[in-house]
XYZ file of C-alpha atoms in Angstrom:
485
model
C 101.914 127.698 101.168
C 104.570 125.493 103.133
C 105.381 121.956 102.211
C 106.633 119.396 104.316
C 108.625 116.717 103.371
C 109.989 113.831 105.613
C 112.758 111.384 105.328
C 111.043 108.570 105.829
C 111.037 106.724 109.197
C 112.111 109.726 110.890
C 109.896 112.000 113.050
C 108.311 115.641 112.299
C 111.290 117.412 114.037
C 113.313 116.764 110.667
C 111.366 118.622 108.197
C 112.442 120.253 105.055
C 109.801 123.348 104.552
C 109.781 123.720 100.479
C 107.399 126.367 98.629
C 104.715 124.416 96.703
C 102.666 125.877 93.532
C 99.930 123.663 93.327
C 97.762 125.661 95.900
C 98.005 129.103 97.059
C 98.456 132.593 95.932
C 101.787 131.560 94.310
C 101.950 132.867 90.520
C 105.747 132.590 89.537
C 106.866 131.270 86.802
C 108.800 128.752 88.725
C 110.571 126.636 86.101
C 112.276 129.695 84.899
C 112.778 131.324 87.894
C 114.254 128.467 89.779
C 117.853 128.820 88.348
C 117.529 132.962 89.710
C 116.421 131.982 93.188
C 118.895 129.495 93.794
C 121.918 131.842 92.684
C 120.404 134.634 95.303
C 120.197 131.845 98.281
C 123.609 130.813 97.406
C 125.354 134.511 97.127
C 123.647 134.470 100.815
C 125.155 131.328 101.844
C 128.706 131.250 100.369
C 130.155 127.928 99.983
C 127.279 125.640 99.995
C 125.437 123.961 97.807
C 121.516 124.776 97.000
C 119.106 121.706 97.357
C 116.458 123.594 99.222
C 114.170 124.762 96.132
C 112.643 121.519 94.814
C 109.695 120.936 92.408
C 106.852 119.432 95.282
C 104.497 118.872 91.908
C 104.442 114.739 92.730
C 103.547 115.317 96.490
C 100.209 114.705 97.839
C 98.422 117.697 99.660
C 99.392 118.575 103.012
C 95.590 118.133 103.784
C 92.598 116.002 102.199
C 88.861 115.480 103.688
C 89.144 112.007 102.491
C 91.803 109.509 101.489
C 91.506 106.842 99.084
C 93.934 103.613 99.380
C 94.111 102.263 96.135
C 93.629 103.530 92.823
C 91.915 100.359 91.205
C 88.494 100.460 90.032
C 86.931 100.113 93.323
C 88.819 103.087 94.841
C 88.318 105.618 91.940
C 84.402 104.435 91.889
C 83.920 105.719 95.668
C 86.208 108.926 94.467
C 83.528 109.673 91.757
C 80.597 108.879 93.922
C 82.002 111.166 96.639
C 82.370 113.851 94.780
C 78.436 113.537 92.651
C 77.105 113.424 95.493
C 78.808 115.914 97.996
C 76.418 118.887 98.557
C 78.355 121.353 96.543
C 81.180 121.870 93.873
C 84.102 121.508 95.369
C 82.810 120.762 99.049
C 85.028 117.328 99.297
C 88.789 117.076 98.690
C 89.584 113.803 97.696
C 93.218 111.861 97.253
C 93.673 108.815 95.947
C 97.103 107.493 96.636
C 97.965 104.557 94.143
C 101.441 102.197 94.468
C 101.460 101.493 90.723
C 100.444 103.898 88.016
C 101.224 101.059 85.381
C 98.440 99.192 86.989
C 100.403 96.299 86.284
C 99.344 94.228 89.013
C 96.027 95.812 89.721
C 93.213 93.138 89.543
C 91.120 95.521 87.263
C 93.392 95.061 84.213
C 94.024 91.755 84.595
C 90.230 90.534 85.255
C 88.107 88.702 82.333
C 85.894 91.361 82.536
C 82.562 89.770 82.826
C 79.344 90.853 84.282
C 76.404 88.701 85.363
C 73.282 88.498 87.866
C 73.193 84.836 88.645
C 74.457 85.191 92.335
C 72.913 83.521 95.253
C 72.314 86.707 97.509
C 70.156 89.436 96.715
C 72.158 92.375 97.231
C 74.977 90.470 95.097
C 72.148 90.459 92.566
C 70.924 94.431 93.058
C 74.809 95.183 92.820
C 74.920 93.999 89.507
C 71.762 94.973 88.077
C 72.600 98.771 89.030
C 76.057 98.222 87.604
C 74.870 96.774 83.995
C 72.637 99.885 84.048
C 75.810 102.132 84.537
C 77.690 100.415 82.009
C 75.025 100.693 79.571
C 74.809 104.717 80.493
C 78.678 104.775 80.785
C 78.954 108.005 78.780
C 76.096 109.824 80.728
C 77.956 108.917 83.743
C 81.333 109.631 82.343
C 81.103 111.728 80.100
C 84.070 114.176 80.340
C 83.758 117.742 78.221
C 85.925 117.899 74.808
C 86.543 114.187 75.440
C 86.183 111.418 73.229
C 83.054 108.872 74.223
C 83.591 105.741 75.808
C 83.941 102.578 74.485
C 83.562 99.298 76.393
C 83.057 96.976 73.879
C 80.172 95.027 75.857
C 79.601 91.751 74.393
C 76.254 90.845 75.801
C 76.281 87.293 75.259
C 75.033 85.911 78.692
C 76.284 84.029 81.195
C 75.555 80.349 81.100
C 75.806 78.212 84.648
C 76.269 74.577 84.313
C 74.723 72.099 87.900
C 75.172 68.487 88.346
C 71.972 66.613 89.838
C 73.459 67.529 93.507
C 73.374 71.036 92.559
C 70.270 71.241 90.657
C 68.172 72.353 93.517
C 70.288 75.345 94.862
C 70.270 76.366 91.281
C 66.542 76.472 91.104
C 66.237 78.091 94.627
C 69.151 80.516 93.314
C 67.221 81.273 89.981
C 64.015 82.062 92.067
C 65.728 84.430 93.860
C 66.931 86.396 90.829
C 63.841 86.509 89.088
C 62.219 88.246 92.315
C 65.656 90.731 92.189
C 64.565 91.592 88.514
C 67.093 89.505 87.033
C 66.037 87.804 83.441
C 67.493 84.616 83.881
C 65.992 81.246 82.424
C 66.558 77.419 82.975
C 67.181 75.243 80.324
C 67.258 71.134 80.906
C 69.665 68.698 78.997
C 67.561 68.814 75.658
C 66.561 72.797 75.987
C 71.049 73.217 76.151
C 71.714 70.643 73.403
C 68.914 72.389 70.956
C 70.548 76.391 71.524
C 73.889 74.940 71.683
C 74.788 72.008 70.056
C 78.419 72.149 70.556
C 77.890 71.487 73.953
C 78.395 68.035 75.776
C 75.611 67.498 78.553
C 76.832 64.063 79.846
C 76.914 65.061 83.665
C 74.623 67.801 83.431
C 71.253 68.344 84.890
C 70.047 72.089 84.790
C 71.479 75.061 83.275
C 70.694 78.740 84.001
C 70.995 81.034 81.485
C 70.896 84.855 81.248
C 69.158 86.391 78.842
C 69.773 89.938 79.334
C 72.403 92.742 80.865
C 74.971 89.775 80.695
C 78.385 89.146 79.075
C 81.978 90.821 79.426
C 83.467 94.590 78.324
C 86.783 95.977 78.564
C 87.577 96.702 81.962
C 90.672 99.177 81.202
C 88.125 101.530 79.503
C 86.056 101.480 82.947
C 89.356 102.122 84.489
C 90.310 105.211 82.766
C 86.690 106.000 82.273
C 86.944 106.790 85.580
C 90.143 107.915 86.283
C 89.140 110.525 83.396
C 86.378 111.682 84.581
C 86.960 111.760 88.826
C 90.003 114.274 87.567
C 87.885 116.694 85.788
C 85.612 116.552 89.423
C 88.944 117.372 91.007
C 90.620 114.553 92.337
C 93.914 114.370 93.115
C 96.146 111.495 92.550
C 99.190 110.520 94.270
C 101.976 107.491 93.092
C 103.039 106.229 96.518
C 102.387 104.083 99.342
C 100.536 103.975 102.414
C 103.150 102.994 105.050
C 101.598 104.389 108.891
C 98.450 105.751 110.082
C 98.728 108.556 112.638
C 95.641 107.989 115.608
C 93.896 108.787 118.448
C 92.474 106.655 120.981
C 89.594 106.974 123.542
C 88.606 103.889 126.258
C 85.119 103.391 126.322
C 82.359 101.386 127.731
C 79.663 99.197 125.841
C 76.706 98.741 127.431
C 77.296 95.965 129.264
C 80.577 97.780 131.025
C 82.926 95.788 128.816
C 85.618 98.500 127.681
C 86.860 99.176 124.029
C 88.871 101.046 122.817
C 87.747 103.686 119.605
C 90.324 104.828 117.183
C 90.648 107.794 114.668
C 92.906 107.994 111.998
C 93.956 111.864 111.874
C 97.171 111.507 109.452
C 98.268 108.941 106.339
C 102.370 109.233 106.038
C 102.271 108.214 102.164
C 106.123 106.974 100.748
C 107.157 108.601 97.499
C 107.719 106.044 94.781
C 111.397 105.445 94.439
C 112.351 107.801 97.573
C 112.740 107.717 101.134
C 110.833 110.387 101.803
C 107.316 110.455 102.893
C 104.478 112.981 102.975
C 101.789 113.291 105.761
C 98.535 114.298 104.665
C 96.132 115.148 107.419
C 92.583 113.952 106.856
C 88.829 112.879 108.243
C 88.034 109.770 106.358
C 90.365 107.016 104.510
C 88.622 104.461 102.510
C 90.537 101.022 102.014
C 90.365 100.642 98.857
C 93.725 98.538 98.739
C 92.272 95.110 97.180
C 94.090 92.017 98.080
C 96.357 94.098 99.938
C 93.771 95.963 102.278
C 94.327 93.521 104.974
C 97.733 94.937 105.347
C 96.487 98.075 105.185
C 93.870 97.314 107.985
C 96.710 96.412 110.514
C 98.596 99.471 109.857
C 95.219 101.159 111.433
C 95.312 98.721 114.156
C 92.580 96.521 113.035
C 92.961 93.143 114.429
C 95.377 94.365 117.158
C 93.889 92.697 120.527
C 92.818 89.516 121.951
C 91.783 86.684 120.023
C 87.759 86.326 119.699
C 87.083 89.921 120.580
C 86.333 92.472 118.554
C 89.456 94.506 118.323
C 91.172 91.271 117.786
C 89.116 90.428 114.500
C 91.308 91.002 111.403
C 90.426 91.654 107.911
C 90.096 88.474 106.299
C 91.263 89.318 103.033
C 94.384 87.435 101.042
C 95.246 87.847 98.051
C 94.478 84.394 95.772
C 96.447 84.163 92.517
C 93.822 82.973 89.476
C 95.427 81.819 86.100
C 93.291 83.029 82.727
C 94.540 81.098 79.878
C 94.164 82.079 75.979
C 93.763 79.369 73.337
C 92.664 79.067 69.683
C 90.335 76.658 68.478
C 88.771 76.831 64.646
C 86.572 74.286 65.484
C 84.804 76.081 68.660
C 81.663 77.354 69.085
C 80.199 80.349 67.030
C 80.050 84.258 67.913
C 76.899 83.437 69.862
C 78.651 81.858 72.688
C 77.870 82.768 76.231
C 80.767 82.953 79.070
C 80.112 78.793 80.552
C 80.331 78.050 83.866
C 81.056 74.245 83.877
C 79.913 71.788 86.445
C 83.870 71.790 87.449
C 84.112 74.990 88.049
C 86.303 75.316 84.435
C 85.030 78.129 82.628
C 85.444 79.891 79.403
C 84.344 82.597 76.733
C 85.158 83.795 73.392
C 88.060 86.859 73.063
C 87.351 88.490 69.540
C 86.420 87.019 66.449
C 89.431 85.015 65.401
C 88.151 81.651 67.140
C 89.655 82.672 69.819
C 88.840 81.434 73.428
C 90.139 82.679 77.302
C 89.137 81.220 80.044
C 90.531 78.891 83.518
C 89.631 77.569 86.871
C 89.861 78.389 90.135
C 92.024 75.367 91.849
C 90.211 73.143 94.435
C 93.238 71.653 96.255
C 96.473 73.825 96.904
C 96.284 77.950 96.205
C 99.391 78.694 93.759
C 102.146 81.172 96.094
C 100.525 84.963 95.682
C 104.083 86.005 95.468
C 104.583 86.632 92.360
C 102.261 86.363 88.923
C 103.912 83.495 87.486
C 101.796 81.010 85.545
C 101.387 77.150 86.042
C 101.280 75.698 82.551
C 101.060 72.535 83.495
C 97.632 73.781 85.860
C 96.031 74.005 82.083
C 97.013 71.016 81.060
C 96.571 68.545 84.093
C 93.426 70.628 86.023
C 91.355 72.545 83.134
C 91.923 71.156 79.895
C 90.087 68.209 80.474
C 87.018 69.583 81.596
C 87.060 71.825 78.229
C 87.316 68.990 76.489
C 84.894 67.072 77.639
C 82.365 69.520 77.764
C 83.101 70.599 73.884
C 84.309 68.317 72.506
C 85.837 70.549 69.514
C 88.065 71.606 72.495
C 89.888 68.404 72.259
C 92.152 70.148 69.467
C 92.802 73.613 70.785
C 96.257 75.385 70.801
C 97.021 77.631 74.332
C 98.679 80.710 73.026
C 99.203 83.110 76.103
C 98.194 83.329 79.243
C 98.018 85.416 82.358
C 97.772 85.739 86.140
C 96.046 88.100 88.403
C 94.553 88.443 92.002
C 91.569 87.738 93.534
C 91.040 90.103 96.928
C 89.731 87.094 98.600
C 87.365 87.110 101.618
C 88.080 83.905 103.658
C 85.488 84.029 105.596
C 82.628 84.028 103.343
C 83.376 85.057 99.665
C 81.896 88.338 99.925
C 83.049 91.826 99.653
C 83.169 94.465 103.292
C 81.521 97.452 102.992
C 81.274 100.252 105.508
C 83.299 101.477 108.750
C 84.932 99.602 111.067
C 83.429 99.732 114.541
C 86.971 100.362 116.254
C 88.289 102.479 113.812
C 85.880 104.565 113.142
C 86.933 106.608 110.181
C 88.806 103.692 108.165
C 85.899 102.296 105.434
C 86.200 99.305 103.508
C 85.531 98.282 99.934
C 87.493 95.207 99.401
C 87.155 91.691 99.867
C 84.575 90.884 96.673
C 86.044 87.537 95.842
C 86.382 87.694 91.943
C 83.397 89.873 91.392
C 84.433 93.711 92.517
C 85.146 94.866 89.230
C 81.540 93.976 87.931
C 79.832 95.537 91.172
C 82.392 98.997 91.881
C 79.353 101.345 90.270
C 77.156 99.878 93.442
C 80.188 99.618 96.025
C 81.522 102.914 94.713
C 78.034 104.720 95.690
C 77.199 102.732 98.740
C 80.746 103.599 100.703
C 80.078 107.197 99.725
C 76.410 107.368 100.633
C 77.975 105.517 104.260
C 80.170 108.143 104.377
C 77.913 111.291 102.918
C 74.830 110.136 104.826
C 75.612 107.711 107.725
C 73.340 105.254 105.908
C 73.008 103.094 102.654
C 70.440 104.586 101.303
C 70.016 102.696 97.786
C 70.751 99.692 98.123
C 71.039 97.650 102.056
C 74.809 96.582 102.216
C 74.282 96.034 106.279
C 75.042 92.254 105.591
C 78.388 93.273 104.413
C 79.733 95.082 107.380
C 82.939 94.660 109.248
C 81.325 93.544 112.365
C 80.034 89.734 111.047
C 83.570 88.416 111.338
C 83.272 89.220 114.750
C 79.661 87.948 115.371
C 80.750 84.753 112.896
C 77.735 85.733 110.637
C 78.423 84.347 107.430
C 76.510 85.407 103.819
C 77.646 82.646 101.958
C 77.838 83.368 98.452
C 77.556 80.571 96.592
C 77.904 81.261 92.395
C 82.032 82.498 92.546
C 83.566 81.702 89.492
């Protein structure tokens, strides 16, 4: 089998052809042989040095049925739902091509980990059902032969949502909505919330909803490498690089009401080697952007958002990446194991970390978003914009002692909080899971097997994500989500 590799930038006319191992009939030993071949290439070509036999092990394949941009927990959940359900062993090849391999940045590592049904639209709520019952059945999911079990240290200690008078309604109406979604979810008044938890303040408060089952938090690096385990043993390759240029087609076309449009299709993904010039193209039939808070930018490399203002191939992804603090503190004084993650009427919110009385928890800010550039922390945001409302709503808080803290990105929708799921109408083999707003981590079993029944079947077939298609920026249909933390 022939390689090609590419300086990167320049065109397919300057192309290195290099003998791969990884597929093929090859069956050399090559790192022994290596050091013969290259002596017998240069007693043919006196007087020149021999930089033509290279190892091609970190390249992507030259080919892949589907690509997968972004190696995150989102990503390697379609890559595992592809291949369950493809019709046969084997019958998909799937790459996922990941920038970082520390995960460093990646919003699964950094996120509090938490899991809850108390969302304000159904299919938010179905999401999350399905994915508490995957996490509860992680190792008959996940299970990977010879392997040790997985652990994800679910605490299920409930979510507990905190409304003012003005927002005491839309939690009932919210709470109604759950309970018909199969959610077990209670309300508690001022007295019901002092009586289960009497190291909480109510001054300010006038409902609280409170689940009672399939909520809490759990370690999200096991799901991570749960995954990542378990979608190798299926076959999937992995690739460190980046995405930098998607090769197309294009073919004019007329809607029905003779307005013309024009329908793309990716054919070829030129992925950068990490820490090389070089880049690899891998032809392919489907790429899922899976890129997080960077899948805008990976949208306009496709040409999404390329045209005239207010049509549709002028709608761009309208995904940024928002930078959320989480802050760690001690507090001896705090409340008890039994503690539920609170959402306070501020938006502050917290939850234990262990069993040393220790607490994590932060706010999202409600005035000016902190510079994405970097993942620097604002200690003074603790002090001056979430402290406070810690304090005052337990009071033991009043004492406590921040000992770390952390930043990490939200892929956030600014249109309407809530994640995009499907094709794009334009591009019509680019498919989106991004955009979830704080809560992709919690829902990637559901997103994961939606995209790949989208892609598998030409239809969600388990649970209706039609709301969350591409095409309601365009039509300015917004499904407001309203419970974000």
């Amino acid at each position: 089998m022939i390689r090609r590799v590419l300086p990167h930038g320049m065109g397919r006319g300057l192309l290195t052809r290099r003998p791969g191992t990884r597929r093929g009939g090859f069956s050399l030993d090559w790192d022994g042989k290596v050091s013969e071949i290259k002596k017998k290439i240069k007693s043919i070509l006196p007087g020149r040095s021999c930089d033509l036999l290279q190892d091609t092990s970190h390249l992507p394949p030259e080919h892949s049925d589907v690509v997968i941009v972004g190696g995150g927990v989102l990503g390697l959940s379609v890559a595992y739902w592809l291949k369950k359900l493809e019709s046969r062993r084997g019958a998909i090849r799937v790459l996922v091509v990941e920038r970082d391999h520390t995960y460093s940045q990646a919003s699964t590592g950094l996120s509090v980990g938490g899991i809850c049904q108390q969302f304000s639209l159904p299919e938010n709520i179905q999401l999350s059902l399905f994915s508490a019952s995957f996490l509860r059945n992680i190792n008959e999911y996940l299970a990977v032969v010879d392997a040790p079990p997985l652990d994800l240290r679910f605490n299920p200690s409930g979510y507990l949502l905190l409304a003012s008078e003005k927002d005491a309604a839309a939690m009932e109406s919210n709470v109604k909505v759950q309970r018909q979604e199969g959610a077990k979810v209670s309300l508690m008044s001022p007295d019901q919330l002092r009586n289960k938890f009497p190291w909480i303040n109510t001054e300010g408060v006038a409902l609280a909803s409170y689940g009672m089952e399939d909520e809490g938090w759990f370690d999200p690096w096991c799901l991570l490498q749960g995954l990542r385990r378990k979608v190798q043993s299926l076959g999937v390759l992995f690739c460190q690089g980046e995405v930098t240029r998607f090769v197309s087609s294009s073919q004019r076309m007329l809607t029905t009401d003779d307005k013309a449009v024009v329908l793309k299709r990716i054919h070829e993904v030129h992925v950068k080697m990490d820490r090389s010039l070089e880049y690899q193209p891998v032809e392919c039939a489907i790429v899922i952007n899976a890129a997080g808070a960077w899948s805008a930018q990976i949208a306009a490399l496709a040409g999404v958002g390329e045209g005239p203002p207010g049509t549709l191939q002028g709608t761009k992804l309208p995904v940024e990446p928002r930078k959320r603090y989480v802050y760690v503190w001690h507090c001896p004084q705090g409340p008890g194991l039994e503690t539920p993650l609170v959402a306070d009427t501020s938006g502050a919110y917290f939850r234990r970390e262990g069993l040393g009385s220790n607490y994590l928890g932060g706010r999202s800010p409600t005035e000016e978003e902190p510079d994405p550039a970097n993942l620097e922390v604002d200690h003074d945001f603790f002090q001056d914009k979430v402290w406070p409302h810690l304090a005052l709503r337990v009071p033991a808080f009043e004492t406590l002692k921040v000992q770390s803290a952390w930043a990490g990105y939200y892929d956030y929708n600014t249109f309407d909080q809530n994640g995009v799921v499907g094709p794009h109408p334009l591009v019509v083999n680019m498919y989106f899971a991004t955009g979830f707003s704080g809560h992709g981590l919690q829902q990637a079993p559901g997103i994961g097997r939606a995209v790949a029944e989208m892609v598998l079947k030409g239809r969600f077939q388990t649970i209706d994500l039609s709301p969350f298609l591409f095409t309601r920026f365009y039509l300015g249909e917004k499904i407001q989500e309203n419970n974000i933390i």
